[in-house]
Short mmCIF file of C-alpha atoms (C1' of nucleotides) and ligand atoms in Angstrom, two decimals:
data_model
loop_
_atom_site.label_atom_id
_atom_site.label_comp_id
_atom_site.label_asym_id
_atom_site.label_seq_id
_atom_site.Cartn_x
_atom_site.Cartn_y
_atom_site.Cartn_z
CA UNK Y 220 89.58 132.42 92.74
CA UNK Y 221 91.25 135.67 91.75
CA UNK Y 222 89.59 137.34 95.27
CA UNK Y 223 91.16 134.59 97.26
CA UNK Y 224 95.02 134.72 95.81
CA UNK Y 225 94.64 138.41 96.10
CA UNK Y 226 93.96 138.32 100.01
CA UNK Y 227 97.01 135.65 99.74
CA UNK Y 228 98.74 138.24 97.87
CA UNK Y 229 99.54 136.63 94.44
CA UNK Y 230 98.63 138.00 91.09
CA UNK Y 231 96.29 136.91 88.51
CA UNK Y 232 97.55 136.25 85.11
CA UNK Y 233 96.14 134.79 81.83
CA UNK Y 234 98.83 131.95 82.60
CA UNK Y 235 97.87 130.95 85.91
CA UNK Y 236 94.25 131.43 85.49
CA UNK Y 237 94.38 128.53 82.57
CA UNK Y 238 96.53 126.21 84.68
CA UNK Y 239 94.37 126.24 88.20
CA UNK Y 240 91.22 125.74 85.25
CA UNK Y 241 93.24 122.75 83.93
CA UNK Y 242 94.11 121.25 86.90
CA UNK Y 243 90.79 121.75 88.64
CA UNK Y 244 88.83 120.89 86.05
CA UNK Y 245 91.08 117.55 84.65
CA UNK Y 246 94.19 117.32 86.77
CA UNK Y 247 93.74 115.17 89.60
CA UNK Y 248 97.18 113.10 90.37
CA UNK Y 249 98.31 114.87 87.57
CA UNK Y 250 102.51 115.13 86.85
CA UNK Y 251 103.85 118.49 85.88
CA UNK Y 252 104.58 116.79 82.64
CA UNK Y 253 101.05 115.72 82.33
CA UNK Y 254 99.66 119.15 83.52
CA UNK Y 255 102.11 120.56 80.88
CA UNK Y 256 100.79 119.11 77.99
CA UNK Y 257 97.18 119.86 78.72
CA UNK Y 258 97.69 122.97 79.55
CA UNK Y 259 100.23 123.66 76.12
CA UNK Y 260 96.69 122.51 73.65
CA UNK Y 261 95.20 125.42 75.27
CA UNK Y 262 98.14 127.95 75.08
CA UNK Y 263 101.29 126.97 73.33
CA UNK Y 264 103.46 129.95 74.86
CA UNK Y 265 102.90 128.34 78.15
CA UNK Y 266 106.68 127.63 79.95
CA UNK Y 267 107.66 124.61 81.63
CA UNK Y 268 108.34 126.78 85.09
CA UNK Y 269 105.39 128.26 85.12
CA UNK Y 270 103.13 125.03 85.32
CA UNK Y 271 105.12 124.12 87.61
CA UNK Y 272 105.43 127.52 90.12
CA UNK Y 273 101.70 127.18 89.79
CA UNK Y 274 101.24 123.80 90.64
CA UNK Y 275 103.51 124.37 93.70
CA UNK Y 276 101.10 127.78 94.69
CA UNK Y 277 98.33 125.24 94.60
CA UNK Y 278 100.00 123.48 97.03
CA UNK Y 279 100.98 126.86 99.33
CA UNK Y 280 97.18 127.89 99.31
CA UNK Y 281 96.38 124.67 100.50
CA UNK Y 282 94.44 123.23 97.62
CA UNK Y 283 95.82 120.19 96.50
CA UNK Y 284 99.38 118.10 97.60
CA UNK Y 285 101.88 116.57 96.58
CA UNK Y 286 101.76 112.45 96.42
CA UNK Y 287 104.91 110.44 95.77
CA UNK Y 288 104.26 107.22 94.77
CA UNK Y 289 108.03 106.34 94.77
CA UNK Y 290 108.05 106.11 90.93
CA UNK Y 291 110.13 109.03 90.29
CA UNK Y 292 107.33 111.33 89.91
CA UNK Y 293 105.60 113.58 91.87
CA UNK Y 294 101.81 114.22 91.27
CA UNK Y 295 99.54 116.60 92.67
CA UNK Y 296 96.25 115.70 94.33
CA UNK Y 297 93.48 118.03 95.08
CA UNK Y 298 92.23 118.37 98.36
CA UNK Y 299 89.68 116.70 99.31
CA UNK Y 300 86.90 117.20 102.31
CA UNK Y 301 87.17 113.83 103.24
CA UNK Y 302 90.88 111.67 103.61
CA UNK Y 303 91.51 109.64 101.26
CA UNK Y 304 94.08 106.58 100.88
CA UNK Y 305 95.50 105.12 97.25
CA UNK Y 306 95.55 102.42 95.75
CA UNK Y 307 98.53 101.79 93.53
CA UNK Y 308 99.29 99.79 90.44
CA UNK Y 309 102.66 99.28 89.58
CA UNK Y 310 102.32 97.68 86.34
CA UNK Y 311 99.73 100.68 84.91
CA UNK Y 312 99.52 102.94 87.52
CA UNK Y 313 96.40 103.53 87.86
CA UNK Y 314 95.56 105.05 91.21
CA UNK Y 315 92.48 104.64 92.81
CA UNK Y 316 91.38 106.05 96.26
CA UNK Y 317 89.54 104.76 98.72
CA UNK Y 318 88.13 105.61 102.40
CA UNK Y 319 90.49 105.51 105.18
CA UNK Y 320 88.03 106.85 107.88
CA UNK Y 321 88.83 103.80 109.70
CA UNK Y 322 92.37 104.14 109.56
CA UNK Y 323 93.11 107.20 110.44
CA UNK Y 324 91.19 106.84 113.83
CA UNK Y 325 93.78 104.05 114.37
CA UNK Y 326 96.80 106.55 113.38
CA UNK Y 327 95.58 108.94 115.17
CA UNK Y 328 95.74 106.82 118.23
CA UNK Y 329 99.04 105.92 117.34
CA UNK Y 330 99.80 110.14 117.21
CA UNK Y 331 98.98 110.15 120.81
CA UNK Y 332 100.99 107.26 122.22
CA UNK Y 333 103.67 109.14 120.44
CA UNK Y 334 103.28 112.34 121.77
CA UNK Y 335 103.65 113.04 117.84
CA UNK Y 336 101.90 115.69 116.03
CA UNK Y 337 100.67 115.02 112.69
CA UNK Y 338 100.39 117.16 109.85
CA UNK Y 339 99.08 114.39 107.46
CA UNK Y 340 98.37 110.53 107.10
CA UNK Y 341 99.61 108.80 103.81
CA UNK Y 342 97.71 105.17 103.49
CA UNK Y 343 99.30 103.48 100.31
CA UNK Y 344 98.57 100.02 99.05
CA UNK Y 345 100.93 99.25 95.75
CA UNK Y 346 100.41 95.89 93.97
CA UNK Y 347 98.50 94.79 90.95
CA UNK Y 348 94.96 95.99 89.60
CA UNK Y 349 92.31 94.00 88.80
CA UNK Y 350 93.28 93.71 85.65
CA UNK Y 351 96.71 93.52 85.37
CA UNK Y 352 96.56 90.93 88.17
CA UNK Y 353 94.30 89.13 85.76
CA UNK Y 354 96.96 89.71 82.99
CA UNK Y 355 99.82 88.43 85.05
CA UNK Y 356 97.94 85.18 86.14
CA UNK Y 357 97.88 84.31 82.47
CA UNK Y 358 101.25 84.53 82.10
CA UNK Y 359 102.22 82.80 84.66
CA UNK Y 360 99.61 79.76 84.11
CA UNK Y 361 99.58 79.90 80.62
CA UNK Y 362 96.35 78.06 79.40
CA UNK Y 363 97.11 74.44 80.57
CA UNK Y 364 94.90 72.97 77.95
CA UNK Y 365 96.91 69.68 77.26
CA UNK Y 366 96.46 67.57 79.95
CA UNK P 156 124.71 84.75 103.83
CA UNK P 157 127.39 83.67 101.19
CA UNK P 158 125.38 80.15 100.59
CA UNK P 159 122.27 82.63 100.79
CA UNK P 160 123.39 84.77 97.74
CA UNK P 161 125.14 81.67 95.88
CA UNK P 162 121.81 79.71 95.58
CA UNK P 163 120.56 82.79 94.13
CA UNK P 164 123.48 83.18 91.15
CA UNK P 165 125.44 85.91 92.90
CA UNK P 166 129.00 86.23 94.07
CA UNK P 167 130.31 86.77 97.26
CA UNK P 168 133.04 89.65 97.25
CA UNK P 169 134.94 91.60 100.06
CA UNK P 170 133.17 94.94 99.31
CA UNK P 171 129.75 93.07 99.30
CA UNK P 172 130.64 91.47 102.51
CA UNK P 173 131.00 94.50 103.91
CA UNK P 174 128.67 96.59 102.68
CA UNK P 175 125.77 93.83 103.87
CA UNK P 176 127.21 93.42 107.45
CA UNK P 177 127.32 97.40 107.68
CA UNK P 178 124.09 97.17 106.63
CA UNK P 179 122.39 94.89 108.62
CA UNK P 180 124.44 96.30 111.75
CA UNK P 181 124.10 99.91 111.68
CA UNK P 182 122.23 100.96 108.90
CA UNK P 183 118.29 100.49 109.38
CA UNK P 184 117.11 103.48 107.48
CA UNK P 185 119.95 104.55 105.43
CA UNK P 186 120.39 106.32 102.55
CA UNK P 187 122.78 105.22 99.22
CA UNK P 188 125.03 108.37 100.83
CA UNK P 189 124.80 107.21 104.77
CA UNK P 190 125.69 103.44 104.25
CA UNK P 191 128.80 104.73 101.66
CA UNK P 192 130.10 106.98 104.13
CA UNK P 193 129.82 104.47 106.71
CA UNK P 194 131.43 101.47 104.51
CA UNK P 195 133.90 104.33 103.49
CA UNK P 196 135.27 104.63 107.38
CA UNK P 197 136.04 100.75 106.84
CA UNK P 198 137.43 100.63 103.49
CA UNK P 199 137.82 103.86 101.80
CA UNK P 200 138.25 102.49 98.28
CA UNK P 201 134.97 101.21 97.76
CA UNK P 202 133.42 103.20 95.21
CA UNK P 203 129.84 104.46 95.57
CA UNK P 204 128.32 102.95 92.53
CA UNK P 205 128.73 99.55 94.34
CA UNK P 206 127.33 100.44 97.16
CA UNK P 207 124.02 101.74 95.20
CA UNK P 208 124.17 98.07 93.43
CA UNK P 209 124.14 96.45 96.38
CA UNK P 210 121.88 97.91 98.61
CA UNK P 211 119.82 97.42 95.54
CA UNK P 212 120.83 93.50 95.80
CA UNK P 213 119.63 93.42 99.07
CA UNK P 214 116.22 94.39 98.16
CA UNK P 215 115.77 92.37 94.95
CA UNK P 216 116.67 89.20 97.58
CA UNK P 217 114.17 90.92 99.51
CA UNK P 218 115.83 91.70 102.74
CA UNK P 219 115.54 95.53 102.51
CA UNK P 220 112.74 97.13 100.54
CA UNK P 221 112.70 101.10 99.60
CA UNK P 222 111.44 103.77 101.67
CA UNK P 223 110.30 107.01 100.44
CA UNK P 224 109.27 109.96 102.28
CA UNK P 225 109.00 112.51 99.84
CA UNK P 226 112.15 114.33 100.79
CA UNK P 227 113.90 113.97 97.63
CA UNK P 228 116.08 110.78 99.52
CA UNK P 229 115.50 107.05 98.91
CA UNK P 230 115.98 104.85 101.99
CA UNK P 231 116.87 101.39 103.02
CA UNK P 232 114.51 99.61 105.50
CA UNK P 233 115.24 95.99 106.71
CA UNK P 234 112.23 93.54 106.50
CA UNK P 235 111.05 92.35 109.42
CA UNK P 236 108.76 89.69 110.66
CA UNK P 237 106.05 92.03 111.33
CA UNK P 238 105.16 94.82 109.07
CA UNK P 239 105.61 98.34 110.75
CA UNK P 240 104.46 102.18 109.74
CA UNK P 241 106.49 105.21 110.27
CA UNK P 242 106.27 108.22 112.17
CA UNK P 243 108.13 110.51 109.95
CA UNK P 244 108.98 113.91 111.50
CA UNK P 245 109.59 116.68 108.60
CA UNK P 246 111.20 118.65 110.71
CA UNK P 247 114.07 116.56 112.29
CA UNK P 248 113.93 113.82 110.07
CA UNK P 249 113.41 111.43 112.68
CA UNK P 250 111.98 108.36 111.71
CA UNK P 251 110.00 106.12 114.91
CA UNK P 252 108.20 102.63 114.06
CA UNK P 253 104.90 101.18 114.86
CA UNK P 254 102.94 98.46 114.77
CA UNK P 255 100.45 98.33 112.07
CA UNK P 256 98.78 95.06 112.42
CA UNK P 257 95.10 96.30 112.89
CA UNK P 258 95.65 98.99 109.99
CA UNK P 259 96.70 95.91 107.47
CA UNK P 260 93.60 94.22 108.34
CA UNK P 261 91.24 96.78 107.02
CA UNK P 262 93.68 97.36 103.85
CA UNK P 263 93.79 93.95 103.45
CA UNK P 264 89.68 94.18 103.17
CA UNK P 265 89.77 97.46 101.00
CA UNK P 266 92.09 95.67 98.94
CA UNK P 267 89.50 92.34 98.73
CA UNK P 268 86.96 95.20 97.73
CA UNK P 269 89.00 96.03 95.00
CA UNK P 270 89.99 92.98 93.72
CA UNK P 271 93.33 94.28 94.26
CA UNK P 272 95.92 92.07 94.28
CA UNK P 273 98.32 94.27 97.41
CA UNK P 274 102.11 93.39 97.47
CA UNK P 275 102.64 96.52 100.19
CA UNK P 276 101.06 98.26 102.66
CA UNK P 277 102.75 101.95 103.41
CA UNK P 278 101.48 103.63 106.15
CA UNK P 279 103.60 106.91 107.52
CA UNK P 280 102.63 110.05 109.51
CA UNK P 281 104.08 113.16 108.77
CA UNK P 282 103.95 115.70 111.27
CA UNK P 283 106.70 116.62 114.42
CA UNK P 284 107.87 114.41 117.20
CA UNK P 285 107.21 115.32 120.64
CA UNK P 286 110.85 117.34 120.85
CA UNK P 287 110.50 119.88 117.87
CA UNK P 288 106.62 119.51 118.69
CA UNK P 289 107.74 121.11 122.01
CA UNK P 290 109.67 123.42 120.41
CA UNK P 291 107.63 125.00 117.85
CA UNK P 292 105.24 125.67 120.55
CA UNK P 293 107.69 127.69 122.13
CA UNK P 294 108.38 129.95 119.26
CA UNK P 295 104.53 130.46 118.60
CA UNK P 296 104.11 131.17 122.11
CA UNK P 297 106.95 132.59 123.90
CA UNK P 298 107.06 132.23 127.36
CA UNK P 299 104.06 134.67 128.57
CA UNK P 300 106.07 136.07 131.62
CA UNK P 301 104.14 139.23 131.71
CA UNK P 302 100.12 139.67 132.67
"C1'" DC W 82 100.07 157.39 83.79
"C1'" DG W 83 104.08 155.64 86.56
"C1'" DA W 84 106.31 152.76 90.30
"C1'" DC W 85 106.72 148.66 92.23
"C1'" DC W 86 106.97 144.06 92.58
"C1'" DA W 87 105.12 139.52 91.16
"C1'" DT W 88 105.21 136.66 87.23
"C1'" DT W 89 106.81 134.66 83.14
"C1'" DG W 90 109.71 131.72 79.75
"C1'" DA W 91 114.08 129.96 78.39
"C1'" DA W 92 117.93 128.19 79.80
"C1'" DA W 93 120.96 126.56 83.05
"C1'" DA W 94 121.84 124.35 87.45
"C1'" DC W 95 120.96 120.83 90.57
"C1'" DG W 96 121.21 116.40 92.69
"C1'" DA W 97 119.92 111.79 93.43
"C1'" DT W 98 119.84 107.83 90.74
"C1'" DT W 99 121.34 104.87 87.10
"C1'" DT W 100 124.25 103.36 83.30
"C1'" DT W 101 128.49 102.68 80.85
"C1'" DC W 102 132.84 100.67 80.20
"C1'" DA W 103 137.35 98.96 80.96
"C1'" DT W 104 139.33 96.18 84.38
"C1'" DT W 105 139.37 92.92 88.07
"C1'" DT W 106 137.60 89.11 90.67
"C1'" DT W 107 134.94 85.08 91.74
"C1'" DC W 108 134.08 80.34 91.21
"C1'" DA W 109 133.09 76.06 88.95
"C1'" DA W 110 135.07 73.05 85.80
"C1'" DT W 111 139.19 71.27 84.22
"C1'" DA Z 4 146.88 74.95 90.13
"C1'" DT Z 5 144.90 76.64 85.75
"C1'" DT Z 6 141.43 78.29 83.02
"C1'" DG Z 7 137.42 80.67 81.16
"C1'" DA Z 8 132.81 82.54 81.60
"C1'" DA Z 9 130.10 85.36 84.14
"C1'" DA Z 10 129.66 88.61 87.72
"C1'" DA Z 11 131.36 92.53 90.22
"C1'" DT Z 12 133.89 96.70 90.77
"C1'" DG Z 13 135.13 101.85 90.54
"C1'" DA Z 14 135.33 106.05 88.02
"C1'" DA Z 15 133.12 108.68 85.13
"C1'" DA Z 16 129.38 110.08 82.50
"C1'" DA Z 17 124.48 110.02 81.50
"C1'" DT Z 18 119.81 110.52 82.96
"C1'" DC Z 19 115.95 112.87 84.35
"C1'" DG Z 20 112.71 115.15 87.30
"C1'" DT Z 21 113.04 119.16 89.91
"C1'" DT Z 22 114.46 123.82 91.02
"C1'" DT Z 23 116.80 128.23 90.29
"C1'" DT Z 24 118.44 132.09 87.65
"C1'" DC Z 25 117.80 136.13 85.04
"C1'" DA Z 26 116.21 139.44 81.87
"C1'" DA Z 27 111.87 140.79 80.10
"C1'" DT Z 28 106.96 141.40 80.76
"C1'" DG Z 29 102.81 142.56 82.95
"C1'" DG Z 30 99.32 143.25 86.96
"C1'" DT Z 31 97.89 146.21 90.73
"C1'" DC Z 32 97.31 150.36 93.00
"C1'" DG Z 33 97.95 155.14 93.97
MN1 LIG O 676 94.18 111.08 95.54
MN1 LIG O 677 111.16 101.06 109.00
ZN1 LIG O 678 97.16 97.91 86.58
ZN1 LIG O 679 111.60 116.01 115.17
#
DNA sequence: CGACCATTGAAAACGATTTTCATTTTCAAT
DNA sequence: ATTGAAAATGAAAATCGTTTTCAATGGTCG
């Protein structure tokens, strides 16, 4: 790690070494808020900024990008050999991935017709979880037990 | 449109008369600060805040739902009939439509897989159109006159 | 050891979105 | 037409995640 920021020309520091560990280690779709806090039980001295300059150098080097799920937030998702689509839950949100081999053969058709040249697919699907979709039916249908 | 929004419990007012029609006329795509600066040309004493409320009204009645593309900027996309993705280029900001009907069928099933209960699909490319496509190409390769 | 420049942390700035609040307007019922 | 309750408006302020600023610190390399 520290060999392949130097040939990008960044630094190592104490600081950045413990947020790439944190964020490779238990970060994925992480906030910088989220990021912040696990990284601040390690090393209280930690600043704001700096979790977040580093999460954005993750980015730079190509290691992980941004995903907005339109909530507000932005979280940062490693990168991955394989594409990868999410799943969304807007009650929870829980994010789960899935294959989108499929897909992006059929966007990258699309590319073509368009004489467009991509840089990246994003395959969202937001609704409810198992779970919460379970949750929601109850409310809804509220045990009919009276007849 | 005013029976439309009555049988729902809201009120029909001049601003909100205009603000829809400039809407559904010119503004596919729009941001809060496009459609106010269009609406403004018409009646320059509307006041931004309603505009915000009622683009907002026009997706809770679900004729407009959200679009984010990560640049910081929510925007306002008209439903249609048929769902569509979006061509998104980062460079220009241009934003072309296409058809997504085979892509919803296999989110549809990943969704199924999931037990997923889907209320969206969002599909988008990122990458350059064919115009600043053609143009970055020039800068990375400038015209190669010489042998 | 320097010199140089990237990095850091705290605080402030930013900017789009959202809320507040006093006032005005709509609209259904008199 | 009049009235009153609820909804809508506009200006301003609040919110909140993101980004920048700036002085101080620290890593790298000769
Ligand atoms: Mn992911
Ligand atoms: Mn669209
Ligand atoms: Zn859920
Ligand atoms: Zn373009």
């Amino acid at each position: 790690m520290r060999e392949f920021l130097k040939t990008k020309g960044f630094k190592m520091t104490p600081q950045r070494e413990l947020i790439f560990r944190a964020f490779f280690e238990h970060g994925d779709h992480v906030s910088v808020d989220e990021l912040y806090d696990k990284v601040r039980e390690l090393d209280h001295t930690i600043g704001y900024s700096t979790v977040w300059r580093n999460l954005k150098l993750i980015c730079k080097v190509g290691l992980a990008e941004e995903v907005n799920l339109g909530d507000g937030v932005t979280r940062y998702d490693r990168v991955t050999q394989v594409p990868h689509g999410h799943l969304f839950c807007t009650n929870c949100k829980k994010l789960i991935e899935f294959n989108v081999d499929q897909v992006v053969g059929l966007l990258a058709q699309v590319s073509r017709d368009h004489a467009f040249a991509p840089d990246s697919f994003k395959v969202e699907i937001h609704g409810l979880c198992a779970e919460c979709s379970a949750k929601t039916e109850q409310i809804k249908n509220p045990e009919q037990v009276k007849s």
